[in-house]
């Protein structure tokens, strides 16, 4: 990304340039936020429009494509956005390289693991039998 | 300033607690009526309701201050008075939306 010279004076003196990888992270965070804006409104509206939140009702709702597909997107994009956001928080407050790497790695594993678990559960609901 | 910090706090809360509750709810639904009942019992307990109300507020606050950040990313809304009004609106809006949703929800479910 070349959008003019945005280097700090210190950065110019050191002549290191940019890390060249911040732009995509920044943009992804914003694009996922717009998707989650739509999906979040969908989720709240769906929960409000369901006749009740009993096991049976929720199961049938997530069994159909109208519930399962947006929910799968919400899970995938939600965990991605959460990971991107938490990385910004960690990078802002944890400066020691070892701790920073360790914490970011823990968050990555939690996000991928949690997302996989949620998607597996959703797949069981969507492809399972509703007796 | 306050709203910017709130954006981080609510974002972190949603990422850690919100997604954990979402995953638990989906896993409970996938595991059958007994697991779902166990989830519903905790979610419907006084502490569960307080956590869920907190998450709803965090969701609306993060959503509204997120929109504010998107607008500011375009370079708009940096005038002091505009900026302050927009920040206040996100806080008023998140409380009103949370209240409206829970008044409706508790009225329908119970």
Coordinates of N, CA and C in Angstrom, one line a residue:
Chain A
X1 N 0.8 -1.2 0.0 CA 0.0 0.0 0.0 C 0.9 1.2 0.0
X2 N 0.7 2.1 -1.0 CA 1.5 3.3 -1.0 C 0.5 4.5 -1.1
X3 N 0.2 5.1 0.0 CA -0.7 6.2 0.1 C 0.0 7.4 0.6
X4 N 1.1 7.7 0.0 CA 1.9 8.9 0.5 C 2.8 8.5 1.6
X5 N 3.6 9.5 2.0 CA 4.6 9.3 3.0 C 4.0 9.5 4.4
X6 N 3.8 8.4 5.1 CA 3.2 8.6 6.4 C 4.2 8.2 7.5
X7 N 5.5 8.1 7.2 CA 6.5 7.8 8.2 C 6.6 8.8 9.3
X8 N 6.9 8.4 10.5 CA 7.2 9.3 11.5 C 8.6 9.8 11.3
X9 N 8.9 11.0 11.9 CA 10.3 11.5 11.8 C 11.4 10.5 12.3
X10 N 11.0 9.8 13.4 CA 12.0 8.8 13.9 C 12.1 7.7 12.9
X11 N 11.0 7.3 12.2 CA 11.0 6.2 11.2 C 11.9 6.6 10.0
X12 N 11.8 7.9 9.7 CA 12.6 8.4 8.5 C 14.1 8.3 8.9
X13 N 14.5 8.7 10.1 CA 15.9 8.7 10.5 C 16.4 7.3 10.5
X14 N 15.6 6.4 11.0 CA 16.0 5.0 11.0 C 16.0 4.3 9.7
X15 N 15.2 4.9 8.8 CA 15.1 4.4 7.4 C 14.7 2.9 7.3
X16 N 13.8 2.5 8.2 CA 13.4 1.1 8.2 C 12.2 0.9 7.3
X17 N 11.4 2.0 7.0 CA 10.2 1.8 6.2 C 9.2 1.1 7.0
X18 N 8.1 0.8 6.3 CA 7.0 0.1 7.0 C 7.2 -1.4 7.0
X19 N 6.5 -2.1 7.9 CA 6.6 -3.5 8.0 C 5.9 -4.2 6.7
X20 N 5.2 -3.4 6.0 CA 4.5 -3.9 4.7 C 3.4 -4.9 4.9
X21 N 3.0 -5.1 6.2 CA 1.9 -6.1 6.3 C 0.8 -5.5 7.2
X22 N 0.8 -4.3 7.6 CA -0.2 -3.7 8.4 C -1.5 -3.4 7.7
X23 N -1.3 -3.0 6.4 CA -2.5 -2.5 5.6 C -3.6 -3.6 5.5
X24 N -3.2 -4.8 5.2 CA -4.2 -5.8 4.9 C -5.0 -6.1 6.2
X25 N -4.2 -6.2 7.3 CA -4.9 -6.5 8.6 C -5.9 -5.4 9.0
X26 N -5.5 -4.1 8.7 CA -6.3 -3.0 9.0 C -7.6 -3.1 8.1
X27 N -7.4 -3.4 6.9 CA -8.6 -3.4 5.9 C -9.5 -4.6 6.3
X28 N -8.9 -5.7 6.6 CA -9.7 -6.9 6.9 C -10.6 -6.7 8.1
X29 N -10.0 -6.0 9.1 CA -10.7 -5.7 10.3 C -12.0 -4.9 10.0
X30 N -11.9 -3.9 9.0 CA -13.0 -3.1 8.6 C -14.0 -3.8 7.8
X31 N -13.5 -4.6 6.8 CA -14.4 -5.4 6.0 C -15.2 -6.4 6.8
X32 N -14.6 -7.1 7.7 CA -15.3 -8.0 8.5 C -16.3 -7.3 9.4
X33 N -15.9 -6.1 9.9 CA -16.8 -5.3 10.7 C -18.1 -5.0 10.0
X34 N -18.0 -4.7 8.7 CA -19.3 -4.4 8.0 C -20.1 -5.7 7.8
X35 N -19.4 -6.8 7.5 CA -20.2 -8.1 7.4 C -20.9 -8.4 8.7
X36 N -20.2 -8.2 9.9 CA -20.7 -8.5 11.2 C -21.8 -7.5 11.6
X37 N -21.8 -6.3 11.0 CA -22.9 -5.4 11.2 C -24.2 -6.0 10.7
X38 N -24.1 -6.5 9.4 CA -25.3 -7.1 8.8 C -25.7 -8.4 9.5
X39 N -24.7 -9.2 9.7 CA -25.0 -10.5 10.4 C -25.5 -10.4 11.8
X40 N -24.9 -9.4 12.5 CA -25.3 -9.1 13.9 C -26.8 -8.7 14.0
X41 N -27.2 -7.8 13.0 CA -28.5 -7.4 13.0 C -29.5 -8.6 12.6
X42 N -29.0 -9.4 11.7 CA -29.7 -10.6 11.3 C -29.9 -11.5 12.6
X43 N -28.9 -11.7 13.3 CA -28.9 -12.6 14.5 C -29.9 -12.1 15.6
X44 N -29.8 -10.8 15.9 CA -30.7 -10.2 16.9 C -32.2 -10.3 16.4
X45 N -32.4 -9.9 15.1 CA -33.7 -9.9 14.5 C -34.3 -11.4 14.6
X46 N -33.4 -12.3 14.2 CA -33.9 -13.7 14.2 C -34.3 -14.2 15.6
X47 N -33.5 -13.9 16.6 CA -33.8 -14.3 17.9 C -35.1 -13.7 18.4
X48 N -35.3 -12.4 18.0 CA -36.6 -11.7 18.4 C -37.8 -12.3 17.6
X49 N -37.6 -12.7 16.4 CA -38.7 -13.2 15.6 C -39.1 -14.6 15.8
X50 N -38.2 -15.4 16.4 CA -38.5 -16.8 16.7 C -39.6 -16.8 17.7
X51 N -40.6 -17.8 17.6 CA -41.7 -17.8 18.5 C -41.3 -18.0 20.0
X52 N -40.2 -18.8 20.2 CA -39.6 -18.9 21.5 C -38.2 -19.4 21.3
X53 N -37.5 -19.5 22.4 CA -36.1 -20.0 22.3 C -35.9 -21.4 22.9
X54 N -36.9 -22.2 22.7 CA -36.8 -23.6 23.2 C -35.9 -24.4 22.3
X55 N -35.5 -25.6 22.8 CA -34.6 -26.5 22.1 C -35.1 -26.8 20.7
X56 N -36.4 -27.2 20.6 CA -37.0 -27.5 19.4 C -37.0 -26.4 18.4
X57 N -37.4 -25.2 18.8 CA -37.4 -24.1 17.9 C -36.1 -23.7 17.3
X58 N -35.1 -23.7 18.3 CA -33.7 -23.3 17.9 C -33.1 -24.4 16.9
X59 N -33.4 -25.6 17.2 CA -32.9 -26.7 16.4 C -33.4 -26.7 15.0
X60 N -34.7 -26.4 14.9 CA -35.3 -26.4 13.5 C -34.8 -25.2 12.8
X61 N -34.6 -24.1 13.5 CA -34.2 -22.8 12.9 C -32.8 -23.0 12.3
X62 N -31.8 -23.6 13.1 CA -30.5 -23.8 12.6 C -30.3 -25.0 11.7
X63 N -31.3 -25.9 11.6 CA -31.3 -27.0 10.7 C -31.6 -26.5 9.3
X64 N -32.3 -25.5 9.1 CA -32.6 -25.0 7.8 C -31.5 -24.1 7.3
X65 N -31.4 -23.9 5.9 CA -30.4 -23.1 5.3 C -30.5 -21.6 5.8
X66 N -31.7 -21.2 6.0 CA -31.9 -19.8 6.4 C -31.3 -19.4 7.7
X67 N -31.2 -20.5 8.6 CA -30.5 -20.2 9.9 C -29.1 -20.7 9.8
X68 N -28.8 -21.8 9.2 CA -27.4 -22.4 9.3 C -26.4 -21.6 8.5
X69 N -26.8 -21.1 7.3 CA -25.8 -20.4 6.5 C -25.3 -19.1 7.1
X70 N -26.3 -18.2 7.4 CA -25.8 -17.0 8.1 C -25.1 -17.2 9.4
X71 N -25.5 -18.2 10.2 CA -24.9 -18.5 11.4 C -23.4 -19.0 11.2
X72 N -23.2 -19.8 10.1 CA -21.9 -20.3 9.8 C -21.0 -19.1 9.5
X73 N -21.5 -18.2 8.7 CA -20.8 -16.9 8.3 C -20.5 -16.1 9.6
X74 N -21.5 -16.0 10.4 CA -21.3 -15.2 11.7 C -20.2 -15.8 12.5
X75 N -20.1 -17.2 12.6 CA -19.1 -17.8 13.4 C -17.7 -17.6 12.7
X76 N -17.6 -17.8 11.4 CA -16.3 -17.7 10.8 C -15.8 -16.2 10.8
X77 N -16.7 -15.3 10.4 CA -16.2 -13.9 10.4 C -16.1 -13.3 11.8
X78 N -17.0 -13.8 12.7 CA -16.9 -13.3 14.1 C -15.6 -13.7 14.7
X79 N -15.2 -15.0 14.6 CA -13.9 -15.4 15.2 C -12.7 -14.7 14.5
X80 N -12.8 -14.5 13.2 CA -11.7 -13.8 12.5 C -11.6 -12.4 13.0
X81 N -12.7 -11.7 13.1 CA -12.7 -10.3 13.5 C -12.2 -10.2 15.0
X82 N -12.7 -11.1 15.8 CA -12.2 -11.1 17.2 C -10.7 -11.3 17.3
X83 N -10.2 -12.2 16.5 CA -8.8 -12.5 16.5 C -8.0 -11.2 16.1
X84 N -8.4 -10.6 15.0 CA -7.8 -9.4 14.5 C -7.8 -8.3 15.5
X85 N -9.0 -8.1 16.2 CA -9.1 -7.1 17.2 C -8.3 -7.3 18.4
X86 N -8.3 -8.6 18.9 CA -7.5 -8.9 20.1 C -6.0 -8.7 19.8
X87 N -5.6 -9.0 18.5 CA -4.2 -8.8 18.2 C -3.8 -7.3 18.3
X88 N -4.7 -6.4 17.9 CA -4.4 -5.0 18.1 C -4.2 -4.6 19.6
X89 N -5.1 -5.2 20.4 CA -5.0 -4.9 21.8 C -3.7 -5.5 22.4
X90 N -3.4 -6.7 22.1 CA -2.2 -7.3 22.6 C -0.9 -6.5 22.1
X91 N -0.9 -6.2 20.8 CA 0.3 -5.5 20.3 C 0.4 -4.1 20.9
X92 N -0.7 -3.5 21.3 CA -0.6 -2.2 21.9 C -0.1 -2.2 23.4
X93 N -0.4 -3.3 24.1 CA -0.1 -3.3 25.5 C 1.0 -4.3 25.9
X94 N 1.3 -5.3 25.1 CA 2.4 -6.3 25.4 C 3.5 -6.1 24.4
X95 N 4.6 -5.4 24.9 CA 5.7 -5.1 24.0 C 6.8 -6.1 23.9
X96 N 7.0 -6.8 25.0 CA 8.1 -7.7 25.1 C 7.9 -8.8 24.0
X97 N 8.9 -9.0 23.1 CA 8.6 -9.8 21.9 C 8.2 -11.3 22.3
X98 N 8.8 -11.9 23.3 CA 8.4 -13.2 23.6 C 7.0 -13.3 24.1
X99 N 6.6 -12.4 25.1 CA 5.3 -12.5 25.6 C 4.2 -12.1 24.5
X100 N 4.6 -11.2 23.7 CA 3.7 -10.8 22.6 C 3.4 -12.0 21.7
X101 N 4.5 -12.7 21.3 CA 4.3 -13.9 20.4 C 3.5 -14.9 21.1
X102 N 3.8 -15.2 22.4 CA 3.1 -16.2 23.1 C 1.6 -15.9 23.2
X103 N 1.3 -14.7 23.6 CA -0.1 -14.3 23.7 C -0.9 -14.4 22.4
X104 N -0.2 -13.9 21.4 CA -0.9 -13.9 20.0 C -1.1 -15.3 19.6
X105 N -0.1 -16.2 19.9 CA -0.3 -17.6 19.5 C -1.4 -18.3 20.3
X106 N -1.5 -18.0 21.6 CA -2.6 -18.5 22.4 C -3.9 -18.1 21.8
X107 N -4.0 -16.8 21.5 CA -5.3 -16.2 20.9 C -5.6 -16.9 19.6
X108 N -4.6 -17.1 18.7 CA -4.8 -17.7 17.4 C -5.4 -19.1 17.6
X109 N -4.8 -19.9 18.6 CA -5.2 -21.3 18.8 C -6.7 -21.3 19.3
X110 N -7.0 -20.3 20.3 CA -8.3 -20.2 20.8 C -9.3 -19.9 19.8
X111 N -9.0 -19.0 18.9 CA -9.9 -18.5 17.8 C -10.2 -19.7 16.8
X112 N -9.1 -20.3 16.4 CA -9.2 -21.4 15.4 C -10.0 -22.6 16.0
X113 N -9.6 -22.9 17.3 CA -10.2 -24.0 18.0 C -11.7 -23.8 18.3
X114 N -11.9 -22.6 18.8 CA -13.3 -22.2 19.1 C -14.2 -22.2 17.9
X115 N -13.7 -21.6 16.8 CA -14.4 -21.5 15.6 C -14.7 -22.9 15.0
X116 N -13.7 -23.8 15.0 CA -13.9 -25.1 14.5 C -14.9 -25.9 15.3
X117 N -14.9 -25.7 16.7 CA -15.9 -26.3 17.5 C -17.3 -25.9 17.2
X118 N -17.4 -24.5 17.1 CA -18.8 -24.0 16.8 C -19.3 -24.4 15.4
X119 N -18.4 -24.5 14.4 CA -18.8 -24.9 13.1 C -19.2 -26.4 13.1
X120 N -18.4 -27.2 13.9 CA -18.7 -28.6 13.9 C -20.1 -28.8 14.5
X121 N -20.4 -28.1 15.6 CA -21.7 -28.2 16.2 C -22.8 -27.8 15.3
X122 N -22.5 -26.7 14.5 CA -23.5 -26.2 13.5 C -23.7 -27.2 12.4
X123 N -22.7 -27.9 12.0 CA -22.8 -28.9 11.0 C -23.6 -30.1 11.5
X124 N -23.4 -30.5 12.7 CA -24.2 -31.5 13.3 C -25.7 -31.2 13.3
X125 N -26.0 -29.9 13.6 CA -27.4 -29.5 13.7 C -28.0 -29.4 12.2
X126 N -27.2 -28.9 11.3 CA -27.7 -28.7 10.0 C -27.9 -30.0 9.2
X127 N -26.9 -30.9 9.4 CA -27.0 -32.2 8.6 C -27.6 -33.3 9.4
X128 N -27.8 -33.1 10.7 CA -28.4 -34.2 11.5 C -29.9 -34.3 11.3
X129 N -30.5 -35.3 11.8 CA -31.9 -35.5 11.7 C -32.6 -34.7 12.7
X130 N -33.8 -34.1 12.4 CA -34.6 -33.4 13.4 C -35.8 -34.3 13.6
X131 N -35.7 -35.1 14.6 CA -36.8 -36.1 14.9 C -38.1 -35.5 15.4
Chain B
X1 N -12.5 9.7 23.6 CA -11.6 9.0 24.5 C -12.2 7.9 25.3
X2 N -13.3 8.3 26.0 CA -14.0 7.2 26.7 C -14.6 6.2 25.8
X3 N -15.2 6.7 24.7 CA -15.9 5.7 23.8 C -14.8 4.9 23.1
X4 N -13.7 5.4 22.8 CA -12.6 4.7 22.2 C -12.1 3.5 23.1
X5 N -12.0 3.8 24.4 CA -11.6 2.8 25.3 C -12.8 1.7 25.5
X6 N -14.0 2.3 25.5 CA -15.2 1.4 25.6 C -15.2 0.4 24.4
X7 N -14.8 0.9 23.2 CA -14.7 0.1 22.0 C -13.8 -1.1 22.2
X8 N -12.7 -0.9 22.9 CA -11.7 -2.0 23.1 C -12.2 -2.9 24.2
X9 N -12.8 -2.3 25.3 CA -13.3 -3.2 26.4 C -14.4 -4.1 25.9
X10 N -15.4 -3.4 25.2 CA -16.5 -4.2 24.7 C -16.1 -5.3 23.7
X11 N -15.1 -4.9 22.8 CA -14.6 -5.8 21.8 C -14.0 -7.0 22.5
X12 N -13.1 -6.7 23.5 CA -12.5 -7.8 24.2 C -13.5 -8.7 24.9
X13 N -14.5 -8.1 25.5 CA -15.5 -8.9 26.2 C -16.3 -9.8 25.2
X14 N -16.7 -9.2 24.1 CA -17.4 -9.9 23.1 C -16.6 -11.1 22.6
X15 N -15.3 -10.8 22.3 CA -14.4 -11.8 21.8 C -14.2 -13.0 22.7
X16 N -14.0 -12.7 24.0 CA -13.7 -13.8 24.9 C -15.0 -14.4 25.5
X17 N -15.9 -13.6 26.1 CA -17.1 -14.1 26.8 C -18.2 -14.4 25.7
X18 N -18.4 -13.4 24.8 CA -19.5 -13.5 23.8 C -19.3 -14.7 22.9
X19 N -18.1 -14.9 22.4 CA -17.9 -16.1 21.5 C -18.0 -17.4 22.3
X20 N -17.5 -17.4 23.5 CA -17.6 -18.6 24.4 C -19.1 -19.0 24.6
X21 N -19.9 -18.0 24.9 CA -21.3 -18.3 25.1 C -22.0 -18.8 23.8
X22 N -21.6 -18.1 22.7 CA -22.1 -18.5 21.4 C -21.8 -20.0 21.0
X23 N -20.5 -20.3 21.3 CA -20.0 -21.7 21.0 C -20.7 -22.7 21.9
X24 N -20.8 -22.3 23.2 CA -21.5 -23.2 24.1 C -23.0 -23.5 23.7
X25 N -23.6 -22.4 23.3 CA -25.0 -22.5 22.9 C -25.2 -23.4 21.7
X26 N -24.3 -23.3 20.7 CA -24.3 -24.1 19.5 C -24.0 -25.6 19.8
X27 N -23.0 -25.8 20.7 CA -22.6 -27.1 21.1 C -23.8 -27.8 21.9
X28 N -24.4 -27.0 22.8 CA -25.5 -27.5 23.6 C -26.7 -27.9 22.7
X29 N -26.9 -27.1 21.7 CA -28.0 -27.4 20.7 C -27.7 -28.7 19.9
X30 N -26.5 -28.8 19.5 CA -26.1 -30.0 18.7 C -26.1 -31.2 19.6
X31 N -25.9 -31.1 20.9 CA -25.8 -32.3 21.7 C -27.1 -32.9 22.2
X32 N -28.2 -32.2 22.0 CA -29.5 -32.7 22.4 C -30.2 -32.0 23.5
X33 N -31.5 -32.4 23.7 CA -32.3 -31.6 24.7 C -31.8 -31.5 26.1
X34 N -31.1 -32.5 26.6 CA -30.6 -32.4 28.0 C -29.5 -31.3 28.1
X35 N -28.6 -31.3 27.1 CA -27.5 -30.3 27.1 C -28.1 -28.9 26.9
X36 N -29.1 -28.8 26.0 CA -29.7 -27.5 25.8 C -30.4 -27.0 27.1
X37 N -31.1 -28.0 27.8 CA -31.7 -27.6 29.1 C -30.7 -27.1 30.1
X38 N -29.5 -27.8 30.1 CA -28.4 -27.3 31.0 C -28.0 -25.9 30.7
X39 N -27.8 -25.7 29.4 CA -27.4 -24.3 29.0 C -28.5 -23.3 29.3
X40 N -29.8 -23.6 29.0 CA -30.9 -22.7 29.3 C -31.0 -22.4 30.7
X41 N -30.7 -23.4 31.6 CA -30.8 -23.2 33.0 C -29.8 -22.1 33.5
X42 N -28.6 -22.3 33.0 CA -27.5 -21.3 33.4 C -27.8 -19.9 32.8
X43 N -28.2 -19.9 31.5 CA -28.5 -18.7 30.8 C -29.7 -17.9 31.4
X44 N -30.6 -18.7 31.9 CA -31.8 -18.1 32.5 C -31.7 -17.8 33.9
X45 N -30.6 -18.1 34.6 CA -30.4 -17.8 36.0 C -30.2 -16.3 36.1
X46 N -30.3 -15.8 37.3 CA -30.1 -14.3 37.5 C -28.7 -13.9 37.0
X47 N -27.7 -14.7 37.3 CA -26.3 -14.3 36.9 C -26.2 -14.4 35.4
X48 N -26.8 -15.5 34.8 CA -26.8 -15.7 33.4 C -27.5 -14.5 32.6
X49 N -28.6 -14.1 33.2 CA -29.3 -12.9 32.6 C -28.5 -11.7 32.6
X50 N -27.8 -11.5 33.8 CA -26.9 -10.3 33.9 C -25.8 -10.3 32.8
X51 N -25.2 -11.5 32.7 CA -24.1 -11.7 31.7 C -24.7 -11.4 30.3
X52 N -25.8 -12.0 30.0 CA -26.4 -11.8 28.7 C -26.8 -10.3 28.4
X53 N -27.3 -9.6 29.4 CA -27.6 -8.2 29.2 C -26.3 -7.4 29.0
X54 N -25.3 -7.8 29.8 CA -24.0 -7.2 29.6 C -23.5 -7.4 28.2
X55 N -23.6 -8.6 27.6 CA -23.1 -8.9 26.3 C -23.9 -8.2 25.2
X56 N -25.3 -8.0 25.5 CA -26.1 -7.3 24.5 C -25.7 -5.8 24.5
X57 N -25.5 -5.3 25.7 CA -25.0 -3.9 25.7 C -23.7 -3.7 25.0
X58 N -22.7 -4.7 25.3 CA -21.4 -4.6 24.7 C -21.5 -4.7 23.2
X59 N -22.4 -5.6 22.7 CA -22.7 -5.7 21.3 C -23.1 -4.4 20.6
X60 N -24.1 -3.8 21.2 CA -24.7 -2.6 20.6 C -23.6 -1.4 20.7
X61 N -22.9 -1.4 21.9 CA -21.9 -0.3 22.0 C -20.8 -0.5 21.0
X62 N -20.3 -1.7 20.9 CA -19.2 -2.0 19.9 C -19.7 -1.7 18.5
X63 N -21.0 -2.1 18.2 CA -21.5 -1.9 16.9 C -21.6 -0.4 16.5
X64 N -22.1 0.4 17.5 CA -22.3 1.8 17.2 C -21.0 2.6 17.2
X65 N -20.1 2.3 18.2 CA -18.8 2.9 18.2 C -17.9 2.4 17.0
X66 N -18.2 1.2 16.5 CA -17.6 0.7 15.3 C -18.0 1.5 14.1
X67 N -19.3 1.8 14.0 CA -19.8 2.7 12.9 C -19.1 4.0 13.0
X68 N -19.0 4.5 14.2 CA -18.3 5.8 14.4 C -16.8 5.8 13.9
X69 N -16.2 4.7 14.2 CA -14.8 4.6 13.7 C -14.7 4.5 12.2
X70 N -15.7 3.8 11.6 CA -15.7 3.7 10.1 C -15.9 5.1 9.5
X71 N -16.8 5.9 10.1 CA -17.0 7.2 9.6 C -15.7 8.0 9.8
X72 N -15.1 7.9 10.9 CA -13.8 8.7 11.2 C -12.7 8.2 10.3
X73 N -12.7 6.9 9.8 CA -11.7 6.4 8.9 C -11.8 7.2 7.6
X74 N -13.0 7.7 7.2 CA -13.1 8.4 6.0 C -12.6 9.9 6.1
X75 N -12.2 10.2 7.4 CA -11.7 11.6 7.6 C -12.8 12.5 8.1
X76 N -14.0 12.0 8.2 CA -15.1 12.9 8.6 C -15.3 12.9 10.2
X77 N -16.0 13.9 10.7 CA -16.4 13.9 12.1 C -15.3 14.2 13.1
X78 N -14.3 14.9 12.6 CA -13.2 15.2 13.6 C -13.4 16.6 14.3
X79 N -14.4 17.4 13.9 CA -14.6 18.6 14.6 C -15.0 18.3 16.0
X80 N -14.5 19.1 17.0 CA -14.6 18.7 18.4 C -16.1 18.5 18.8
X81 N -17.0 19.4 18.4 CA -18.4 19.3 18.8 C -19.1 18.1 18.1
X82 N -18.8 17.9 16.8 CA -19.4 16.8 16.1 C -18.9 15.5 16.7
X83 N -17.6 15.4 17.0 CA -17.0 14.2 17.5 C -17.6 13.8 18.8
X84 N -17.8 14.9 19.7 CA -18.3 14.6 21.0 C -19.8 14.2 21.0
X85 N -20.5 14.8 20.1 CA -21.9 14.4 19.9 C -22.1 13.0 19.5
X86 N -21.3 12.6 18.5 CA -21.3 11.3 17.9 C -21.0 10.3 19.0
X87 N -19.9 10.6 19.8 CA -19.5 9.7 20.9 C -20.6 9.5 21.9
X88 N -21.3 10.6 22.3 CA -22.4 10.5 23.2 C -23.5 9.7 22.7
X89 N -23.8 9.9 21.4 CA -24.9 9.2 20.7 C -24.7 7.6 20.8
X90 N -23.4 7.2 20.6 CA -23.2 5.7 20.7 C -23.5 5.2 22.1
X91 N -23.2 6.0 23.1 CA -23.5 5.5 24.5 C -25.0 5.5 24.8
X92 N -25.7 6.6 24.4 CA -27.1 6.7 24.6 C -27.8 5.6 23.8
X93 N -27.4 5.4 22.5 CA -28.0 4.5 21.7 C -27.9 3.0 22.2
X94 N -26.7 2.7 22.7 CA -26.4 1.3 23.1 C -27.3 1.0 24.3
X95 N -27.5 2.0 25.2 CA -28.3 1.7 26.4 C -29.8 1.6 26.0
X96 N -30.2 2.5 25.1 CA -31.6 2.4 24.7 C -31.9 1.1 24.0
X97 N -31.0 0.7 23.1 CA -31.3 -0.5 22.3 C -31.3 -1.7 23.2
X98 N -30.3 -1.8 24.2 CA -30.3 -2.9 25.2 C -31.5 -2.9 26.0
X99 N -32.0 -1.8 26.5 CA -33.2 -1.7 27.3 C -34.4 -2.2 26.5
X100 N -34.5 -1.7 25.3 CA -35.7 -2.1 24.4 C -35.7 -3.6 24.1
X101 N -34.5 -4.1 23.8 CA -34.5 -5.5 23.5 C -34.8 -6.4 24.7
X102 N -34.4 -6.0 25.9 CA -34.6 -6.9 27.0 C -36.0 -6.7 27.6
X103 N -36.6 -5.5 27.5 CA -38.0 -5.4 27.9 C -38.9 -6.3 27.0
X104 N -38.6 -6.3 25.7 CA -39.3 -7.1 24.8 C -39.1 -8.6 25.1
X105 N -37.8 -9.0 25.2 CA -37.4 -10.4 25.4 C -38.0 -10.9 26.7
X106 N -37.9 -10.2 27.8 CA -38.4 -10.7 29.1 C -39.9 -10.8 29.1
X107 N -40.5 -9.9 28.3 CA -42.0 -9.9 28.2 C -42.5 -11.0 27.4
X108 N -41.7 -11.5 26.4 CA -42.2 -12.5 25.5 C -41.9 -13.9 26.1
X109 N -40.7 -14.1 26.6 CA -40.2 -15.4 27.1 C -40.9 -15.8 28.4
X110 N -41.0 -14.9 29.3 CA -41.6 -15.2 30.6 C -43.1 -15.2 30.6

